[in-house]
Coordinates of C-alpha atoms in Angstrom, one line a residue:
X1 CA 31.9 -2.2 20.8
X2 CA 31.9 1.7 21.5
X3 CA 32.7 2.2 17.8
X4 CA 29.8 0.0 16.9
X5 CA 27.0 1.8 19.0
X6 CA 28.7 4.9 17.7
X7 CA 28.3 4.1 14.4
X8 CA 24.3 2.5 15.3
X9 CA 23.6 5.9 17.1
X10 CA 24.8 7.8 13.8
X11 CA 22.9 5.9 11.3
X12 CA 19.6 5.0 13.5
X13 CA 17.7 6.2 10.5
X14 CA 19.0 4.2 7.8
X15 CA 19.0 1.0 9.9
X16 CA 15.5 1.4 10.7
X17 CA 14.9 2.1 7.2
X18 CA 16.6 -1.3 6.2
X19 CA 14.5 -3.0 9.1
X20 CA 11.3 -1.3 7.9
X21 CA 11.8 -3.0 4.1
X22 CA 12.7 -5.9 5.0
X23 CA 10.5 -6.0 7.1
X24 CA 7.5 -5.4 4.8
X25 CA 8.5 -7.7 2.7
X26 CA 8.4 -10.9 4.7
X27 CA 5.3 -13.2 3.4
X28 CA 5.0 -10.2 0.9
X29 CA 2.2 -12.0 -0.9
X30 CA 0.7 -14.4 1.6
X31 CA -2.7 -12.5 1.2
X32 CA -3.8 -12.8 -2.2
X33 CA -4.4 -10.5 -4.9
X34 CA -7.3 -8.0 -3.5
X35 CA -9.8 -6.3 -5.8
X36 CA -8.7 -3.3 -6.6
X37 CA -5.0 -4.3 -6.7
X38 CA -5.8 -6.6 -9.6
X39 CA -8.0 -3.5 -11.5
X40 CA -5.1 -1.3 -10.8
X41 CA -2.6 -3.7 -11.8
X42 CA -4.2 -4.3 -14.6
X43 CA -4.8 -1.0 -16.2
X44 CA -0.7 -0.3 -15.0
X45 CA -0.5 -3.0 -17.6
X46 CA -2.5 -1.8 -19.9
X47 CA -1.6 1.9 -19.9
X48 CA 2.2 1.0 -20.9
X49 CA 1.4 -1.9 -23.1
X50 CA -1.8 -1.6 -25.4
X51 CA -1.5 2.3 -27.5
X52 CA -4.0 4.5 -26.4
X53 CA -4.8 3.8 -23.0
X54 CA -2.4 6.0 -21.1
X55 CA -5.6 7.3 -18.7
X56 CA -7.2 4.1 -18.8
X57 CA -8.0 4.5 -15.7
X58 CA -9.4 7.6 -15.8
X59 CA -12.6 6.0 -17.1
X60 CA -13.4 5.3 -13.5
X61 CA -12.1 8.8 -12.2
X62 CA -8.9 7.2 -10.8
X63 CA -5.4 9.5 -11.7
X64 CA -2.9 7.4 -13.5
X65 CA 0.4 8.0 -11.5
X66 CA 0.7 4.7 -9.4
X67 CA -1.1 3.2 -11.7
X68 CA 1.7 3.7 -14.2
X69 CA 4.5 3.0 -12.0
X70 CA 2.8 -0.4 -11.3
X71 CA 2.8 -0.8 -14.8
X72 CA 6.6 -0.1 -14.9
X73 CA 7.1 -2.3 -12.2
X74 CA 5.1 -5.5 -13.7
X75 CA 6.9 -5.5 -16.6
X76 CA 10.4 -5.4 -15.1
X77 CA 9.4 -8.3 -12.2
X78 CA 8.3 -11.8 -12.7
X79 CA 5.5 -12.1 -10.3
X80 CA 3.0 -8.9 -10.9
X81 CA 1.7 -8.8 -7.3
X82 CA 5.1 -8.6 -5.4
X83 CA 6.1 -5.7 -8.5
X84 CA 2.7 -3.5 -7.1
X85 CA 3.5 -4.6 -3.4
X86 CA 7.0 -3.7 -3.4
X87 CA 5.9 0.2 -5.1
X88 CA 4.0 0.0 -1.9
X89 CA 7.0 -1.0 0.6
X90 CA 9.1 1.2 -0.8
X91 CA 6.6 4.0 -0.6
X92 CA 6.6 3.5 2.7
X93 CA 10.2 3.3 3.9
X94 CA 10.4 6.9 2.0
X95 CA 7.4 7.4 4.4
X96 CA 9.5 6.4 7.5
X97 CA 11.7 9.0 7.1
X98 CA 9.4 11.2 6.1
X99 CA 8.2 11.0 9.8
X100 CA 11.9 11.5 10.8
X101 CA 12.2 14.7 8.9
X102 CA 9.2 16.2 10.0
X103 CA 9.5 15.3 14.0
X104 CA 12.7 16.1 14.1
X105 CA 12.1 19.8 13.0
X106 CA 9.4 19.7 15.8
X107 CA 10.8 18.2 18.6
X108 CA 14.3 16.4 18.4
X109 CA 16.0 13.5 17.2
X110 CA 15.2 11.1 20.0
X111 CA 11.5 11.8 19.3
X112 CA 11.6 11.6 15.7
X113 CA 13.6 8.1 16.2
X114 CA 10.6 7.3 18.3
X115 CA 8.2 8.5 15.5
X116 CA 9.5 6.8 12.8
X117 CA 9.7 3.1 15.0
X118 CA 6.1 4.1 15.8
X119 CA 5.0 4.2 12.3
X120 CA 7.3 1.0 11.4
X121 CA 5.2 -1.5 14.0
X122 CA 2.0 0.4 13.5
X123 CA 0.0 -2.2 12.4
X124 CA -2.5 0.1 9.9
X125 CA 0.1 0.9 7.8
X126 CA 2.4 -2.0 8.3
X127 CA -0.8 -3.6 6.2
X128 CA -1.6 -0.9 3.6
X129 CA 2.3 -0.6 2.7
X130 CA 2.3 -4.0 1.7
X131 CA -0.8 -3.3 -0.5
X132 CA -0.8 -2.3 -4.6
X133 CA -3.0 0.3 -3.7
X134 CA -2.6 4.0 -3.3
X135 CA -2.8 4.5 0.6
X136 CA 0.4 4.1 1.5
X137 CA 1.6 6.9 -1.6
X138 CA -1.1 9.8 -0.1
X139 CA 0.4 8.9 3.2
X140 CA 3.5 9.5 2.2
X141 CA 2.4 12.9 0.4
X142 CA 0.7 14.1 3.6
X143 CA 3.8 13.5 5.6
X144 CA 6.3 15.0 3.3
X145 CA 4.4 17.9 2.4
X146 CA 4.0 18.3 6.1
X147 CA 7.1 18.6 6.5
X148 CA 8.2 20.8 3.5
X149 CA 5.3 23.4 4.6
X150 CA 6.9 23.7 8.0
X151 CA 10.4 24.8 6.3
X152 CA 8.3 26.9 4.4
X153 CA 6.7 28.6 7.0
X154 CA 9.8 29.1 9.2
X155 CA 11.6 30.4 6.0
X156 CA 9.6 31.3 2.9
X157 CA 11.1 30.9 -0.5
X158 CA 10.4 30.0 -4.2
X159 CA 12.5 26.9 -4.2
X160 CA 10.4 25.6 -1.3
X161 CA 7.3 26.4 -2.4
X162 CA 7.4 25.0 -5.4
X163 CA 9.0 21.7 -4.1
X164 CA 5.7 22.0 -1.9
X165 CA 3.7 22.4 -5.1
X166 CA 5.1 19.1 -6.6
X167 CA 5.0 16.8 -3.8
X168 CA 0.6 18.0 -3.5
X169 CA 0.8 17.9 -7.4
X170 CA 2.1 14.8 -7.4
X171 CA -0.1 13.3 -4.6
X172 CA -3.6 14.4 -7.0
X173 CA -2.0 12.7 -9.7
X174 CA -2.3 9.4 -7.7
X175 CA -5.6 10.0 -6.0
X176 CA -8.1 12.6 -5.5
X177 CA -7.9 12.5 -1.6
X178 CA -4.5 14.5 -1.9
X179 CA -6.9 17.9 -2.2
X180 CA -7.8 17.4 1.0
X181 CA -4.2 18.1 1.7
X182 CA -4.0 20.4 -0.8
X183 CA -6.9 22.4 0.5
X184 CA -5.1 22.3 4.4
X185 CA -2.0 23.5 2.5
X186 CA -3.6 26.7 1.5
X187 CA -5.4 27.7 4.5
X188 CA -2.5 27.2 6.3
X189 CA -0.7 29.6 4.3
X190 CA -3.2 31.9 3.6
X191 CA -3.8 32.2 7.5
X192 CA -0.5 32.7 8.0
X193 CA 0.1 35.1 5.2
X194 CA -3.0 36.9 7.0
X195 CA -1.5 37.3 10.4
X196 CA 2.3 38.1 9.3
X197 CA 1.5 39.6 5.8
X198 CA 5.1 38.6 4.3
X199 CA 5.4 39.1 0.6
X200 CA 8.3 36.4 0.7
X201 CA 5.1 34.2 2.0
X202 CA 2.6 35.3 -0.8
X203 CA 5.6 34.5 -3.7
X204 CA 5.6 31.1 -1.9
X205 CA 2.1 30.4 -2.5
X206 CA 1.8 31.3 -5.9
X207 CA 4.6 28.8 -6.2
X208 CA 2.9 26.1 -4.5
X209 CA -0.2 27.0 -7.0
X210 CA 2.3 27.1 -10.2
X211 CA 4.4 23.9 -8.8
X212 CA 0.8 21.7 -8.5
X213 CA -0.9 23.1 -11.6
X214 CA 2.9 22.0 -13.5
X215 CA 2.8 18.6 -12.2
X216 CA -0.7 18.2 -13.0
X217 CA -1.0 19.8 -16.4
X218 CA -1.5 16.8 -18.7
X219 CA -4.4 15.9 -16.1
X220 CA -6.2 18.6 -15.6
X221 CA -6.1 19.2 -19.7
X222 CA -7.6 15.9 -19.8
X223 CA -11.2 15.9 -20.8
X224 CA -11.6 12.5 -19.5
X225 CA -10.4 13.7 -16.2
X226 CA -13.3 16.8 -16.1
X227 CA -16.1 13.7 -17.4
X228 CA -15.6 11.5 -15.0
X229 CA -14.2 13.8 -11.8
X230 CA -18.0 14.0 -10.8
X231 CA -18.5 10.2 -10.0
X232 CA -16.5 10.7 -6.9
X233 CA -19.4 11.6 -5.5
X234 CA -19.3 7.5 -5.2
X235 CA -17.8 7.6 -1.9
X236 CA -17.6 11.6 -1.3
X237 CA -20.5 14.3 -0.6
X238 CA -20.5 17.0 -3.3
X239 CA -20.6 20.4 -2.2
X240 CA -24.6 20.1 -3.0
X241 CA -24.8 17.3 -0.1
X242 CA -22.6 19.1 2.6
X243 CA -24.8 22.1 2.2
X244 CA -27.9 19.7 3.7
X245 CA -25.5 19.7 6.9
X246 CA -25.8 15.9 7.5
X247 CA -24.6 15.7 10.9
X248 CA -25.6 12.0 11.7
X249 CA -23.3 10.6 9.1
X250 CA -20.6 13.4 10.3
X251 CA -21.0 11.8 14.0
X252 CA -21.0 8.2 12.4
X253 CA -17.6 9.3 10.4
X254 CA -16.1 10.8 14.0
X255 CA -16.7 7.8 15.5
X256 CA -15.5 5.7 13.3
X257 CA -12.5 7.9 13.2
X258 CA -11.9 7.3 17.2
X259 CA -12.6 3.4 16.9
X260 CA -10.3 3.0 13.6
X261 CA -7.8 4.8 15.9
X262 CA -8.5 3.1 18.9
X263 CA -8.2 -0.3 17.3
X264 CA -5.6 -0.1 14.0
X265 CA -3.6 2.4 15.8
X266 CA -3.5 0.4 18.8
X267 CA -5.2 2.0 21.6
X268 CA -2.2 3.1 24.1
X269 CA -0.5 4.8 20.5
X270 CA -4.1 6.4 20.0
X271 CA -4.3 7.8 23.2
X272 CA -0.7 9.1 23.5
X273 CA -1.3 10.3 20.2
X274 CA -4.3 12.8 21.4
X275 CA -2.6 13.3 24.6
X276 CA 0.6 14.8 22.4
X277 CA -1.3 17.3 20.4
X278 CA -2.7 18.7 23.7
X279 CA 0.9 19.1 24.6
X280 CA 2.1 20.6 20.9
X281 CA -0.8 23.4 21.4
X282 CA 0.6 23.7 24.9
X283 CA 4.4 23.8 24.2
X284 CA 3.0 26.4 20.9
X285 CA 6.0 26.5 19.4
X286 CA 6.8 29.0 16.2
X287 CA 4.6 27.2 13.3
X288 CA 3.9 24.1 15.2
X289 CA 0.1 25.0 15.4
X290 CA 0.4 25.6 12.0
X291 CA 1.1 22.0 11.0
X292 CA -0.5 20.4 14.0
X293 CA -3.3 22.4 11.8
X294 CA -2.6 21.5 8.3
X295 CA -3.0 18.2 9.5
X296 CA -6.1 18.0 11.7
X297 CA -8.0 19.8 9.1
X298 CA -7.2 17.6 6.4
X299 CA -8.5 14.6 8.6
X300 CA -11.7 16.4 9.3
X301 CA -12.3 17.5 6.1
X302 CA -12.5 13.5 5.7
X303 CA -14.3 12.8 8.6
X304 CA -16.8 15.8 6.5
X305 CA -16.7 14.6 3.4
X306 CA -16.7 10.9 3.4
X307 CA -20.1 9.2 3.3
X308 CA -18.9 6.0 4.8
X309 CA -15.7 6.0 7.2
X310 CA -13.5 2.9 6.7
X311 CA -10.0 2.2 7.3
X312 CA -8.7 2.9 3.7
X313 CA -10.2 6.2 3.7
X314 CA -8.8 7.0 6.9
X315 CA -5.4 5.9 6.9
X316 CA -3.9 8.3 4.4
X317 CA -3.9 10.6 7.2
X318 CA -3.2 9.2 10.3
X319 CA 0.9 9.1 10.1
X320 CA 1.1 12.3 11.6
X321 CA 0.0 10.4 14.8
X322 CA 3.3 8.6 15.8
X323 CA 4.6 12.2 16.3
X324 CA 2.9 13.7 19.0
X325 CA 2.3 9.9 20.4
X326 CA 6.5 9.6 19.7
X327 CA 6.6 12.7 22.2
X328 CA 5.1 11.4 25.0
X329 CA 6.7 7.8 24.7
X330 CA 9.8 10.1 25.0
X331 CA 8.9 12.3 27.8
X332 CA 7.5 8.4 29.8
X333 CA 11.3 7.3 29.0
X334 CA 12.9 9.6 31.0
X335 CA 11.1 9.0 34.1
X336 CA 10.9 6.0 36.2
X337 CA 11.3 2.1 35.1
X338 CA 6.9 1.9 35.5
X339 CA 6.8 4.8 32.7
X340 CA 9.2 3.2 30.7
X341 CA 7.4 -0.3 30.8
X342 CA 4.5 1.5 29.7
X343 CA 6.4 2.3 26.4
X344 CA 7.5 -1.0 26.1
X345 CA 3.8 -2.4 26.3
X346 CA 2.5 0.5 23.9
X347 CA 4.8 -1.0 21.4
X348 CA 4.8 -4.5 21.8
X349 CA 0.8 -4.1 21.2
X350 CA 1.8 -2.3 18.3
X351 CA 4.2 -4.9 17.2
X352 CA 2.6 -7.7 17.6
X353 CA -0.2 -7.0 15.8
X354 CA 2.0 -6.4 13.0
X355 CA 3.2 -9.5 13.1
X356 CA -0.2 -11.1 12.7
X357 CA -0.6 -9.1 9.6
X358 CA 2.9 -10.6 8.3
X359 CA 2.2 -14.0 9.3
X360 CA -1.5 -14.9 9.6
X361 CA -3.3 -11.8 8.0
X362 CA -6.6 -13.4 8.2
X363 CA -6.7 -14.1 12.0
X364 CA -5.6 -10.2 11.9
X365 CA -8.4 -9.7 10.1
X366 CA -10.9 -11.4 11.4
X367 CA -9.7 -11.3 15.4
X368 CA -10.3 -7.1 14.5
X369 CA -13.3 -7.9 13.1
X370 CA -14.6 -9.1 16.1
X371 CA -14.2 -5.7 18.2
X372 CA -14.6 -3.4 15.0
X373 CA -17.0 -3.5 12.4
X374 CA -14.0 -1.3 10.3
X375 CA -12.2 -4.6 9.6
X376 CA -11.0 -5.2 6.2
X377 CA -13.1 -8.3 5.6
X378 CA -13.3 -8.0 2.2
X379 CA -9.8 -9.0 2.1
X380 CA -10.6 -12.7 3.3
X381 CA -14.4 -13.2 2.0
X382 CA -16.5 -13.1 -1.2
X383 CA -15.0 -12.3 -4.3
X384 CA -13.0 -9.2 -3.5
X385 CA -10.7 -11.4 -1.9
X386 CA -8.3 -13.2 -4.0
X387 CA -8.3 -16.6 -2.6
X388 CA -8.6 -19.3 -4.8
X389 CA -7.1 -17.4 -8.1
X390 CA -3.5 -18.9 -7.9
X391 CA -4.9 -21.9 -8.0
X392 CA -7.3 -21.4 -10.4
X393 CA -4.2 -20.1 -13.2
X394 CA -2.4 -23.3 -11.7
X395 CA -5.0 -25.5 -13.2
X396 CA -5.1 -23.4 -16.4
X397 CA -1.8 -23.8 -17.3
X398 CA -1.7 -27.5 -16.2
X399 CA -4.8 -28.7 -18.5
X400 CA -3.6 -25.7 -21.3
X401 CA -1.3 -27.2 -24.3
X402 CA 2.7 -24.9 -24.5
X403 CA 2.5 -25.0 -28.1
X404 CA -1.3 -23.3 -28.7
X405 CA -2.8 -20.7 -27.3
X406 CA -5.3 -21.3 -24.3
X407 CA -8.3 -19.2 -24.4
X408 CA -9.1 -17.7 -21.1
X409 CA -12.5 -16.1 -20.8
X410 CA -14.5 -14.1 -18.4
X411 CA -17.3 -11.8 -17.9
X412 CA -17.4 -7.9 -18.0
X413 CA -17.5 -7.6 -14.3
X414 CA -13.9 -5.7 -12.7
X415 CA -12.2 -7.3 -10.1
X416 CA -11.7 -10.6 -8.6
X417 CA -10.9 -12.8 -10.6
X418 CA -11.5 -11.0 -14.0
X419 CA -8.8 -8.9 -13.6
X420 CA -6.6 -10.6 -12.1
X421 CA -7.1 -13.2 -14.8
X422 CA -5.5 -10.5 -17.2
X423 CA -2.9 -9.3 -14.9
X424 CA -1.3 -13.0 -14.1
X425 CA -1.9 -14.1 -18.1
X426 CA -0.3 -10.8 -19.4
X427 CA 3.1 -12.7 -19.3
X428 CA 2.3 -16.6 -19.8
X429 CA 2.6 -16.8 -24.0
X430 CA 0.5 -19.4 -24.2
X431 CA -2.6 -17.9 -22.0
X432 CA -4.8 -15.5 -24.2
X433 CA -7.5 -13.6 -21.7
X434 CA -11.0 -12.7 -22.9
X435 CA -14.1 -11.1 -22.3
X436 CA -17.7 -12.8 -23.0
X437 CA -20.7 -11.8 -22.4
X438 CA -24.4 -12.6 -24.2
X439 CA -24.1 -9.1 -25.2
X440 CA -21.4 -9.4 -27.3
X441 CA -23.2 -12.2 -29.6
X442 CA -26.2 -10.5 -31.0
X443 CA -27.5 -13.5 -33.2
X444 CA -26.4 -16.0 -30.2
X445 CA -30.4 -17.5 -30.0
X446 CA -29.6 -18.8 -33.5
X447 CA -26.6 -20.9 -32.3
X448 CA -27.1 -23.9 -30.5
X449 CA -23.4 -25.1 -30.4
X450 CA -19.9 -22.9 -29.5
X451 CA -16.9 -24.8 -30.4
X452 CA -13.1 -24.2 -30.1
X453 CA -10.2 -25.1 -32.0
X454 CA -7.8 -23.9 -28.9
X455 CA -8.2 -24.7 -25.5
X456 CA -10.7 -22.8 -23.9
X457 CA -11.7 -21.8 -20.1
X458 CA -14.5 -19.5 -18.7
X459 CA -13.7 -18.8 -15.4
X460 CA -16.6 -17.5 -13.3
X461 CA -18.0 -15.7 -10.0
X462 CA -19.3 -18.3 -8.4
X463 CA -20.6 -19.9 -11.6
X464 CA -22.4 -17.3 -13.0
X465 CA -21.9 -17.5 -16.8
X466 CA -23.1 -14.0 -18.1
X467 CA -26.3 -15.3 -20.4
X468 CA -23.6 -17.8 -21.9
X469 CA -24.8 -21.2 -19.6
X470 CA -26.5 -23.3 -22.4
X471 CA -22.4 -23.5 -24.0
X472 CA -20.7 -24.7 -20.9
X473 CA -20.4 -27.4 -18.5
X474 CA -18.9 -27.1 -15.3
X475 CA -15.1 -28.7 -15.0
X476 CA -13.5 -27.4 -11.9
X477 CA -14.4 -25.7 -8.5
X478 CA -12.4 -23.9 -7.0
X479 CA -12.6 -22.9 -3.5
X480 CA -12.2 -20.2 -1.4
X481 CA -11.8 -19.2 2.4
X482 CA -15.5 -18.4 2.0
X483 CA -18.0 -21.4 2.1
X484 CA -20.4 -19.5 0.6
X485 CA -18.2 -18.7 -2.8
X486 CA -16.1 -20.4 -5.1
X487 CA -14.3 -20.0 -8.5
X488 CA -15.9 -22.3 -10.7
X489 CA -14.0 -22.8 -14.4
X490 CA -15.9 -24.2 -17.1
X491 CA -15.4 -25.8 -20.7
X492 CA -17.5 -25.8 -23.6
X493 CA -20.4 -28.3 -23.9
X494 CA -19.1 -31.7 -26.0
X495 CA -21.0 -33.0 -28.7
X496 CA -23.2 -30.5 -29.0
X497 CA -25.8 -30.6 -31.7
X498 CA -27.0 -27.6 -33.7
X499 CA -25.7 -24.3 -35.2
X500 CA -21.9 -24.0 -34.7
X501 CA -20.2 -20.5 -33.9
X502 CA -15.9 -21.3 -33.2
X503 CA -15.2 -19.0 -30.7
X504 CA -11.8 -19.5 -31.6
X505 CA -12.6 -17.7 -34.7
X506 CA -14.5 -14.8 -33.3
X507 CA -11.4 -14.2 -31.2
X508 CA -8.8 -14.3 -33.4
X509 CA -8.3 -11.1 -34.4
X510 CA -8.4 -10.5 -30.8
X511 CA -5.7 -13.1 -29.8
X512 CA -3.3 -11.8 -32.4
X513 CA -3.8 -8.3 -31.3
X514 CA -2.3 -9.8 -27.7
X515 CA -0.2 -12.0 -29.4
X516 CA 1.5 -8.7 -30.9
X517 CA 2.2 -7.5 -27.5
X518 CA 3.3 -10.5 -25.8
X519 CA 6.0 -10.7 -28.5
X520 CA 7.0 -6.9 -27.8
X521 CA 7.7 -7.2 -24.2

């Protein structure tokens, strides 16, 4: 029994590691396919499988690094989904330890074991790691880098620096959120290269400039990358915009910031989590301020520069919190049995809530929603959710015939379900996605008739037929957890009397271009 705690004691890390993944990966898909996953899983398609589209996704200003590993990852597991959620899960057990590394080079081992069970029941990230999105990956860099800049600081070398240059460079090749960091990384530096004036420091920042610019050569060379970099100005203020000082939205963005916290962190985590920076700046250990910092600057250069706060933006940088709230829970542990009850409340909270999100994420979701308007609704309503899309491939393939191809169309639109029409018919061989749009018919007022010699579907938004509704009667309704939206799937009109166009034959070239591909994988 001795020999067994021993052993648990020794390797506390790695079995909370093993805990964390598995953890993650209970009801792994139970939430459908959101949004953005299907666009991102899609162009990770894409990208690896149709020549010339490598920075696909670049066309919509988004860096192609996840986006490519998804890629990797669809074509090597069945399901596509669980493929993009497990890049996530395992993105954030690396995370987990991550938080380890770094707390322990602050504190000691006993808090960084507290950190990193923190940040495993935490339910804001237990959700976001179990995501095909890129949150949990800038997470991951802010942590990491974290803790690579604190080495760096306490001892400055080239070695570190530029491993400090990759892990930023590597973070802006998955998102454009990572120069926040990147920014933090080199006022840190520079302050501290100010105040101590080390040359050792300065060689170390020039290699954290040469490791980033390395890693991101073949995007910053990217044309595509300089046309479209601008449109962030989507969901971030351009230098232009922060110079009009717009201190309402900075106060709405601070706010939502402390109820984000207050909620998704759980609200005894949040609080211990303030209440253990105050005692960081006290304790002022060597560097400590330096990354306590790194880190609070990159949030509020968020809070800054974001023109609408929401939990996605946010959570890239709050894993730094289970540290300093780790510390405290420590410090309560050794005291008396009311302290350490405390504790056990803070994390149970914590914990519970996570289980909500592994077993019934929408009463997660819309439970939060009740008490914060920062609730990731979009998850279970409207069309960004992916409710209804299973079933809509389900009755596809059931009404499609094995030994033809089965035309699958859809409009123009990206997202739910267009995309994620692509992603799950990339592997069927019989299911052949397509766009259609009036657009794309310039003579279509001459035709009065469409006609197919394959199967055919046009799967809609609610039944919105792009400019295509005179050549389609309604077959199926789908719905949704949303009364207010369905998924409606529609055939082409029988006898039908007029000017014929096949569709099957406008496609073709089309269908044997996929065809092609399906036969390569």
């Amino acid at each position: 029994m001795k020999s067994l705690l021993h052993s648990i004691s020794k390797h506390h890390l790695l079995i909370l590691s093993i805990f964390y993944f598995i953890f993650l990966l209970i009801n792994l898909t139970l939430l459908p396919i959101f949004n953005d996953e299907s666009i991102y899983l899609d162009w990770g398609w894409i990208s690896l499988h149709v020549p010339g589209n490598a920075f696909l996704s670049l066309t919509d200003a988004k860096q192609p690094l996840l986006i490519w590993i998804f890629g990797i990852f669809a074509t090597v597991f069945p399901d596509p989904l669980v493929a993009g959620r497990l890049v996530s899960v395992l993105i954030g057990t690396l995370t987990i330890v991550g938080v380890y590394s770094l707390a322990k080079k602050l504190f000691d081992k006993q808090t960084a074991f507290f950190a990193s069970l923190i940040y495993a029941i935490m339910p804001i990230f237990v959700f976001y790691n179990r995501q095909a999105l890129m949150e949990a990956s800038i997470g991951c860099v802010g942590i990491w880098s974290g803790s690579i800049l604190l080495s760096l600081l306490q001892k400055s070398t080239l070695k570190r620096g530029v491993l400090l240059g990759i892990i930023l460079g590597l973070g802006f090749f998955i998102k454009s959120s990572a120069l926040l960091f990147i920014i933090s990384a080199a006022v840190v530096i520079l302050f501290y290269l100010w105040r101590e004036k080390k040359k050792t420091l300065f060689s170390s920042f020039l290699a954290v400039l040469g490791g980033t610019f390395i890693v991101d050569f073949f995007l910053l060379t990217n044309p595509l990358f300089w046309q479209t970099f601008s449109s962030n100005d989507r969901y971030a203020y351009t230098a232009e915009e922060l110079l009009l000082f717009p201190f309402i939205q900075w106060l709405i963005s601070f706010y939502g910031f402390l109820q984000i916290g207050f909620v998704y962190v759980t609200p005894l985590v949040f609080i211990a989590a303030l209440w253990g920076m105050y005692l960081l700046i006290k304790k002022s250990m060597p560097y400590s301020l330096g990354i306590l910092c790194y880190f609070i600057l990159a949030l509020l250069l968020e809070i800054f520069t974001v023109k609408s706060q929401s939990q996605r933006y946010l959570v890239d940088f709050l894993p730094f919190f289970s540290i300093p709230a780790a510390y405290v829970f420590k410090n309560l542990w050794q005291k008396n049995n009311i302290k350490k009850t405390l504790v056990i409340i803070s994390l149970l909270i914590s914990f519970a809530l996570s289980l909500m999100v592994l077993f019934v994420p929408d009463a997660y979701i819309m439970q939060t929603a009740k008490i914060s308007p920062y609730s990731d609704t979009e998850d279970t309503y409207g069309y960004t959710a992916g409710y209804g899309i299973n079933q809509t491939i389900q009755y596809i393939q059931a009404h499609s015939v094995p030994s033809q191809p089965t035309m699958v169309l859809f409009a123009l639109w990206t997202g739910n379900p267009e995309n994620a029409l692509d992603v799950y018919s990339f592997k069927s061989q019989n299911l052949f996605p397509l766009r259609i749009d009036s657009k794309l018919f310039p003579n279509i007022n001459n035709y009065q008739c469409m006609t197919s010699s394959y199967p055919l579907f046009f799967v809609t938004r609610d039944g919105n037929l792009a400019g295509m509704d005179k050549y389609f009667s309604l077959e199926k309704t789908i719905p949704t957890h949303d009364p207010a939206y369905s998924i409606k799937i529609y055939t082409l009109k029988k006898d039908c009397k007029g000017k014929t166009v096949s569709l099957s034959d406008a496609y073709l070239p089309l269908i044997n271009k996929e065809l092609e591909i399906k036969m390569g994988q």
